[in-house]
CSV table of C-alpha atoms and ligand atoms in Angstrom, one decimal:
chain,number,residue,atom,x,y,z
W,19,MET,CA,-24.8,48.8,-0.2
W,20,TRP,CA,-26.1,49.1,-3.8
W,21,VAL,CA,-23.0,51.0,-4.9
W,22,GLY,CA,-20.3,48.4,-4.3
W,23,ARG,CA,-20.8,46.6,-7.7
W,24,ALA,CA,-18.4,45.3,-10.3
W,25,GLU,CA,-18.1,48.6,-12.3
W,26,LEU,CA,-16.9,50.6,-9.3
W,27,VAL,CA,-14.9,47.9,-7.7
W,28,ALA,CA,-13.0,47.2,-10.9
W,29,ALA,CA,-12.3,50.9,-11.5
W,30,VAL,CA,-11.0,51.2,-7.9
W,31,ALA,CA,-8.8,48.2,-8.3
W,32,ASP,CA,-7.4,49.5,-11.6
W,33,ALA,CA,-6.6,52.9,-9.9
W,34,GLY,CA,-4.4,51.0,-7.5
W,35,ALA,CA,-6.7,51.1,-4.5
W,36,LEU,CA,-8.7,48.2,-3.0
W,37,GLY,CA,-12.3,48.1,-3.8
W,38,PHE,CA,-15.0,46.0,-2.1
W,39,LEU,CA,-18.1,44.4,-3.5
W,40,THR,CA,-20.9,44.6,-0.9
W,41,ALA,CA,-22.0,41.0,-0.6
W,42,LEU,CA,-25.5,41.9,0.5
W,43,THR,CA,-26.1,44.1,-2.5
W,44,GLN,CA,-26.5,40.8,-4.4
W,45,PRO,CA,-29.9,39.1,-3.8
W,46,SER,CA,-28.3,35.6,-3.3
W,47,PRO,CA,-24.9,34.0,-2.8
W,48,ASP,CA,-25.1,32.7,-6.5
W,49,ALA,CA,-25.6,36.3,-7.7
W,50,LEU,CA,-22.6,37.3,-5.6
W,51,VAL,CA,-20.5,34.7,-7.3
W,52,ALA,CA,-21.6,36.0,-10.7
W,53,GLU,CA,-20.7,39.6,-9.6
W,54,ILE,CA,-17.2,38.4,-8.5
W,55,ALA,CA,-16.8,36.9,-12.0
W,56,ARG,CA,-17.9,40.2,-13.5
W,57,VAL,CA,-15.1,42.1,-11.6
W,58,ARG,CA,-12.6,39.5,-12.7
W,59,ALA,CA,-13.6,40.0,-16.3
W,60,MET,CA,-12.9,43.7,-15.9
W,61,THR,CA,-9.6,43.7,-14.0
W,62,ASP,CA,-6.8,41.4,-12.9
W,63,ARG,CA,-6.0,43.6,-9.9
W,64,PRO,CA,-6.9,42.5,-6.3
W,65,PHE,CA,-10.3,43.4,-4.8
W,66,GLY,CA,-12.3,42.2,-1.8
W,67,VAL,CA,-15.9,41.6,-0.6
W,68,ASN,CA,-17.6,43.4,2.3
W,69,LEU,CA,-19.8,41.3,4.6
W,70,THR,CA,-22.0,43.5,6.8
W,71,ILE,CA,-23.5,41.9,9.8
W,72,LEU,CA,-26.3,44.2,11.2
W,73,PRO,CA,-29.8,43.9,12.5
W,74,SER,CA,-32.0,43.9,9.5
W,75,ILE,CA,-35.7,43.7,8.6
W,76,ASN,CA,-35.1,40.3,6.8
W,77,PRO,CA,-31.8,38.7,8.0
W,78,PRO,CA,-29.9,37.3,5.0
W,79,PRO,CA,-28.3,33.8,4.9
W,80,TYR,CA,-24.9,34.9,6.1
W,81,GLU,CA,-23.3,31.4,6.2
W,82,ASP,CA,-24.2,30.8,2.6
W,83,TYR,CA,-22.7,34.2,1.5
W,84,CYS,CA,-19.5,33.3,3.4
W,85,ARG,CA,-19.2,29.9,1.7
W,86,ALA,CA,-19.8,31.6,-1.7
W,87,ILE,CA,-17.1,34.1,-1.1
W,88,VAL,CA,-14.6,31.4,-0.2
W,89,ALA,CA,-15.7,29.1,-3.0
W,90,ALA,CA,-15.2,32.0,-5.5
W,91,GLY,CA,-11.6,32.3,-4.4
W,92,VAL,CA,-11.9,35.8,-2.9
W,93,ASN,CA,-9.0,36.3,-0.4
W,94,ILE,CA,-9.7,39.7,1.1
W,95,VAL,CA,-12.9,40.3,3.1
W,96,GLU,CA,-14.0,43.4,5.0
W,97,THR,CA,-16.3,42.4,7.9
W,98,ALA,CA,-18.4,45.2,9.4
W,99,GLY,CA,-21.0,45.2,12.1
W,100,SER,CA,-21.7,43.3,15.3
W,101,ARG,CA,-20.4,39.9,16.5
W,102,PRO,CA,-18.0,39.1,13.7
W,103,ALA,CA,-16.2,36.3,15.6
W,104,GLN,CA,-17.7,33.3,13.8
W,105,PHE,CA,-17.2,34.9,10.4
W,106,ILE,CA,-13.6,36.0,11.1
W,107,GLU,CA,-12.9,32.4,12.3
W,108,PHE,CA,-14.5,30.9,9.2
W,109,PHE,CA,-12.6,33.2,6.8
W,110,LYS,CA,-9.3,32.9,8.6
W,111,GLY,CA,-9.7,29.1,8.4
W,112,HIS,CA,-9.8,29.5,4.6
W,113,GLY,CA,-6.7,31.7,4.4
W,114,VAL,CA,-8.7,34.9,3.7
W,115,LYS,CA,-7.2,38.2,4.9
W,116,ILE,CA,-9.7,40.2,7.1
W,117,ILE,CA,-10.1,43.9,7.5
W,118,HIS,CA,-12.7,44.4,10.3
W,119,LYS,CA,-14.4,47.8,10.3
W,120,CYS,CA,-15.6,49.1,13.6
W,121,THR,CA,-16.4,52.3,15.4
W,122,SER,CA,-14.7,52.0,18.8
W,123,VAL,CA,-11.2,51.1,20.1
W,124,ARG,CA,-12.7,48.3,22.3
W,125,HIS,CA,-14.2,46.7,19.3
W,126,ALA,CA,-11.0,47.1,17.3
W,127,LEU,CA,-9.1,45.4,20.0
W,128,SER,CA,-11.5,42.5,20.2
W,129,ALA,CA,-11.4,42.1,16.4
W,130,GLU,CA,-7.6,42.0,16.6
W,131,ARG,CA,-7.9,39.3,19.2
W,132,MET,CA,-10.2,37.4,16.9
W,133,GLY,CA,-7.5,37.4,14.3
W,134,ALA,CA,-8.4,40.4,12.1
W,135,ASP,CA,-5.4,41.3,9.9
W,136,ALA,CA,-6.2,45.0,9.8
W,137,ILE,CA,-8.7,47.4,11.3
W,138,SER,CA,-10.8,50.0,9.6
W,139,ILE,CA,-11.9,52.5,12.2
W,140,ASP,CA,-14.9,54.6,11.4
W,141,GLY,CA,-15.3,58.0,13.1
W,142,PHE,CA,-18.6,59.7,13.9
W,143,GLU,CA,-18.4,61.7,10.6
W,144,CYS,CA,-18.8,58.5,8.5
W,145,ALA,CA,-21.7,57.5,6.3
W,146,GLY,CA,-23.5,54.5,7.4
W,147,HIS,CA,-23.3,53.2,11.0
W,148,PRO,CA,-21.2,55.3,13.3
W,149,GLY,CA,-22.0,53.4,16.4
W,150,GLU,CA,-23.3,55.0,19.6
W,151,ASP,CA,-20.2,56.6,21.1
W,152,ASP,CA,-20.1,59.7,18.8
W,153,VAL,CA,-16.3,60.0,18.8
W,154,SER,CA,-15.0,61.7,15.7
W,155,GLY,CA,-12.0,60.6,13.7
W,156,LEU,CA,-9.6,63.3,15.1
W,157,VAL,CA,-9.7,61.5,18.4
W,158,LEU,CA,-10.8,58.0,17.5
W,159,ILE,CA,-8.0,57.3,14.9
W,160,PRO,CA,-5.0,58.2,17.2
W,161,ALA,CA,-6.8,56.5,20.1
W,162,ALA,CA,-7.0,53.3,18.0
W,163,ALA,CA,-3.4,53.7,16.8
W,164,ASP,CA,-2.2,53.9,20.4
W,165,LYS,CA,-3.6,50.4,21.1
W,166,VAL,CA,-4.1,48.4,18.0
W,167,THR,CA,-1.0,46.6,16.6
W,168,VAL,CA,-2.3,45.5,13.2
W,169,PRO,CA,-2.5,48.1,10.3
W,170,ILE,CA,-5.2,50.7,10.6
W,171,LEU,CA,-7.3,52.3,7.9
W,172,ALA,CA,-8.8,55.6,8.9
W,173,SER,CA,-12.5,55.8,7.8
W,174,GLY,CA,-15.2,58.4,7.8
W,175,GLY,CA,-14.8,61.9,6.5
W,176,PHE,CA,-12.0,61.3,4.0
W,177,GLY,CA,-12.2,62.6,0.5
W,178,ASP,CA,-9.1,64.4,-0.5
W,179,GLY,CA,-5.3,64.5,-0.1
W,180,ARG,CA,-5.5,66.7,3.1
W,181,GLY,CA,-7.5,63.9,4.7
W,182,LEU,CA,-5.0,61.2,3.6
W,183,ALA,CA,-2.0,63.3,5.0
W,184,ALA,CA,-3.9,63.9,8.2
W,185,ALA,CA,-4.8,60.2,8.6
W,186,LEU,CA,-1.2,59.2,8.2
W,187,ALA,CA,-0.2,61.9,10.7
W,188,LEU,CA,-2.7,60.5,13.2
W,189,GLY,CA,-1.2,57.1,13.0
W,190,ALA,CA,-3.2,55.3,10.4
W,191,ASP,CA,-1.7,53.4,7.5
W,192,GLY,CA,-4.3,54.4,4.9
W,193,ILE,CA,-7.8,55.6,4.4
W,194,ASN,CA,-11.2,54.1,3.6
W,195,MET,CA,-13.7,56.1,1.6
W,196,GLY,CA,-17.4,55.6,0.9
W,197,THR,CA,-19.2,58.8,0.1
W,198,ARG,CA,-16.4,60.2,-2.0
W,199,PHE,CA,-16.5,57.2,-4.3
W,200,CYS,CA,-20.2,57.6,-4.9
W,201,ALA,CA,-19.5,60.9,-6.7
W,202,THR,CA,-17.3,59.4,-9.4
W,203,ALA,CA,-18.0,58.7,-13.0
W,204,GLU,CA,-18.0,54.9,-12.5
W,205,ALA,CA,-20.3,54.7,-9.4
W,206,PRO,CA,-23.4,52.8,-10.6
W,207,ILE,CA,-26.0,55.1,-9.2
W,208,HIS,CA,-28.2,57.7,-10.8
W,209,ARG,CA,-26.4,61.0,-11.7
W,210,ALA,CA,-28.9,62.9,-9.5
W,211,PHE,CA,-27.3,61.5,-6.4
W,212,LYS,CA,-23.8,62.4,-7.6
W,213,LEU,CA,-25.0,66.0,-8.2
W,214,ALA,CA,-26.7,66.1,-4.8
W,215,ILE,CA,-23.4,65.0,-3.1
W,216,VAL,CA,-21.6,67.8,-4.9
W,217,ALA,CA,-24.3,70.3,-4.0
W,218,ASN,CA,-24.6,69.2,-0.3
W,219,ASP,CA,-22.5,70.6,2.4
W,220,GLU,CA,-21.1,69.1,5.6
W,221,ARG,CA,-24.4,69.7,7.4
W,222,SER,CA,-26.4,67.8,4.9
W,223,THR,CA,-26.7,64.5,6.9
W,224,ASP,CA,-29.0,63.1,9.6
W,225,VAL,CA,-28.3,60.5,12.2
W,226,ILE,CA,-31.4,58.3,12.2
W,227,PHE,CA,-32.2,55.1,14.3
W,228,ARG,CA,-30.6,56.6,17.4
W,229,SER,CA,-33.5,55.7,19.6
W,230,TYR,CA,-33.2,52.0,18.4
W,231,GLY,CA,-29.5,51.8,19.3
W,232,ASN,CA,-28.6,51.3,15.6
W,233,SER,CA,-27.6,54.8,14.5
W,234,ALA,CA,-27.2,55.4,10.8
W,235,ARG,CA,-25.8,58.6,9.1
W,236,VAL,CA,-27.7,59.2,5.9
W,237,ALA,CA,-28.1,62.2,3.5
W,238,ARG,CA,-30.7,64.6,4.9
W,239,ASN,CA,-33.9,64.3,2.9
W,240,ALA,CA,-37.7,64.2,3.4
W,241,ILE,CA,-37.6,60.6,4.6
W,242,SER,CA,-34.7,61.0,7.1
W,243,GLN,CA,-36.5,64.1,8.5
W,244,ARG,CA,-39.8,62.1,8.8
W,245,VAL,CA,-37.9,59.2,10.5
W,246,ILE,CA,-36.4,61.6,13.1
W,247,ALA,CA,-39.8,63.2,13.7
W,248,LEU,CA,-41.3,59.7,14.4
W,249,GLU,CA,-38.4,58.8,16.7
W,250,ARG,CA,-39.0,62.0,18.6
W,251,GLU,CA,-42.6,60.8,19.1
W,252,GLY,CA,-41.2,57.6,20.6
W,253,ARG,CA,-42.5,55.4,17.8
W,254,PRO,CA,-41.3,51.8,17.6
W,255,PHE,CA,-39.1,50.7,14.7
W,256,ASP,CA,-42.1,48.9,13.1
W,257,ASP,CA,-43.6,52.3,12.4
W,258,VAL,CA,-40.6,53.6,10.5
W,259,ALA,CA,-39.7,50.3,8.8
W,260,PRO,CA,-41.8,50.9,5.7
W,261,LEU,CA,-40.1,54.2,5.1
W,262,VAL,CA,-36.5,52.9,5.4
W,263,LYS,CA,-36.6,49.4,3.9
W,264,GLY,CA,-33.7,48.8,1.5
W,265,THR,CA,-35.8,48.1,-1.5
W,266,ARG,CA,-37.3,51.6,-1.2
W,267,GLY,CA,-33.8,53.1,-1.1
W,268,LEU,CA,-32.8,51.1,-4.1
W,269,GLU,CA,-35.9,52.2,-6.1
W,270,GLY,CA,-34.9,55.8,-5.4
W,271,LEU,CA,-31.3,55.2,-6.4
W,272,VAL,CA,-32.3,53.7,-9.7
W,273,ALA,CA,-35.0,56.4,-10.5
W,274,GLY,CA,-32.9,59.4,-9.3
W,275,ASP,CA,-35.5,60.3,-6.8
W,276,LEU,CA,-33.6,61.9,-3.8
W,277,ASP,CA,-36.6,61.8,-1.5
W,278,HIS,CA,-38.0,58.3,-2.2
W,279,GLY,CA,-36.1,56.5,0.5
W,280,ILE,CA,-33.1,56.9,2.7
W,281,TRP,CA,-29.7,57.0,1.1
W,282,THR,CA,-26.3,56.8,2.7
W,283,ALA,CA,-23.8,59.7,2.7
W,284,GLY,CA,-21.5,61.3,5.2
W,285,GLN,CA,-20.4,64.7,6.4
W,286,VAL,CA,-17.5,64.6,3.8
W,287,GLN,CA,-20.1,65.7,1.2
W,288,GLY,CA,-19.0,69.2,2.2
W,289,LEU,CA,-15.6,68.4,0.7
W,290,VAL,CA,-16.9,66.9,-2.6
W,291,HIS,CA,-17.0,69.4,-5.4
W,292,ASP,CA,-16.8,67.3,-8.6
W,293,ILE,CA,-17.5,64.0,-10.3
W,294,PRO,CA,-14.1,62.7,-11.5
W,295,THR,CA,-13.3,59.2,-12.7
W,296,VAL,CA,-12.0,56.9,-10.0
W,297,ASP,CA,-8.5,57.0,-11.5
W,298,GLU,CA,-8.4,60.8,-11.5
W,299,LEU,CA,-9.7,60.8,-7.9
W,300,VAL,CA,-7.2,58.3,-6.5
W,301,SER,CA,-4.3,59.9,-8.3
W,302,ARG,CA,-5.3,63.3,-7.2
W,303,ILE,CA,-5.6,62.3,-3.5
W,304,VAL,CA,-2.2,60.6,-3.6
W,305,SER,CA,-0.5,63.5,-5.3
W,306,GLU,CA,-2.2,66.1,-3.0
W,307,ALA,CA,-1.1,64.2,0.1
W,308,GLN,CA,2.4,63.9,-1.2
W,309,ALA,CA,2.6,67.6,-1.9
W,310,ILE,CA,1.2,68.4,1.6
W,311,ILE,CA,3.8,66.2,3.3
W,312,ARG,CA,6.7,67.1,1.0
W,313,ASP,CA,6.1,70.8,0.6
W,314,ARG,CA,3.8,72.3,3.1
W,315,LEU,CA,4.7,70.3,6.2
W,316,ALA,CA,8.4,70.1,5.3
W,317,SER,CA,8.5,73.9,4.9
W,318,LEU,CA,7.0,74.3,8.4
W,319,MET,CA,10.0,72.5,9.7
W,320,SER,CA,12.6,74.9,8.2
M,430,FMN,C1,-23.8,54.6,-0.2
M,430,FMN,C2,-23.1,53.9,0.9
M,430,FMN,C3,-23.4,52.6,1.3
M,430,FMN,C4,-22.7,52.0,2.3
M,430,FMN,N1,-23.0,50.7,2.6
M,430,FMN,C5,-22.2,50.0,3.5
M,430,FMN,C6,-22.4,48.6,3.7
M,430,FMN,O1,-23.2,48.0,3.1
M,430,FMN,N2,-21.6,48.0,4.6
M,430,FMN,C7,-20.6,48.7,5.3
M,430,FMN,O2,-19.9,48.1,6.1
M,430,FMN,N3,-20.4,50.0,5.1
M,430,FMN,C8,-21.2,50.7,4.2
M,430,FMN,N4,-21.0,52.0,4.0
M,430,FMN,C9,-20.0,52.7,4.9
M,430,FMN,C10,-18.7,52.8,4.1
M,430,FMN,O3,-18.2,51.5,3.9
M,430,FMN,C11,-17.6,53.6,5.0
M,430,FMN,O4,-17.5,53.0,6.2
M,430,FMN,C12,-18.1,55.0,5.1
M,430,FMN,O5,-18.7,55.5,4.0
M,430,FMN,C13,-16.9,55.9,5.5
M,430,FMN,O6,-17.3,57.2,5.6
M,430,FMN,P1,-17.3,58.2,4.4
M,430,FMN,O7,-18.6,58.1,3.7
M,430,FMN,O8,-17.2,59.6,5.1
M,430,FMN,O9,-16.1,57.9,3.6
M,430,FMN,C14,-21.7,52.7,3.0
M,430,FMN,C15,-21.4,54.0,2.7
M,430,FMN,C16,-22.1,54.6,1.6
M,430,FMN,C17,-21.7,56.0,1.3
């Protein structure tokens, strides 16, 4: 949300990875179609669109976004969130490949039954919505690999070649990264946030909204701490809503004000030490993983 725009998605595509526009970053389905056209003007490589289905203060017109994605000719969609059945069915009916992102093995299996072509499985470390089970990737990824038959992307806590090599060892077919891509030259957010991600360590997150059954991992700041204090007092969501609304987060992202609203980042901040270009980052991760597998792990076998 707010970061998955054309500049970043095109850079990720050009680096040989698969980038996703976040549909709901765009204020309307028409704006999303225009953003898709902007990506196509910047790259001829494949890219996708993420459709996030979550409880929200003002629910968006999901069906209209779905129709716009198909009409624009996008053929890869990442669905995320609850009750994706009708959306997966709609997209599959239009020949779109679906990666469904979820946070538990049982949800991965139901998405597979619904026809998802791949699963992205998000451990508790992840930025955004880790679910309510609190199972970290080290267990969740192999647990999913044991049961899911379609390809799996390991998600949450990945930011370097060590993570990629580990994900492959755990049974995943690739990795999904959110936080790490925010600290790149092309990420369309204020530099203050990139510097904050570099400065932060692995403890610099808060899980908010736990008491509402909609946990979200965000960067720790004045607002996340205030939300947690209100939740401890047993306050209803209506009392925290003005603090956490998306427009407030966006205002902060644009102004470079780290404490204006909540902003999403994961524990992997502790592994982010620079602000490379996307191309440098992707190449580095791949070559690091290759070196770990070819040199370090192979030498342990001899
Ligand atoms: C700034 C930011 C915004 C995000 N917005 C969304 C979103 O709108 N929809 C979604 O499905 N996931 C969203 N995520 C979660 C990522 O897609 C991904 O699952 C997560 O970042 C993986 O964990 P990592 O940050 O440790 O790589 C967001 C993550 C970040 C860092």
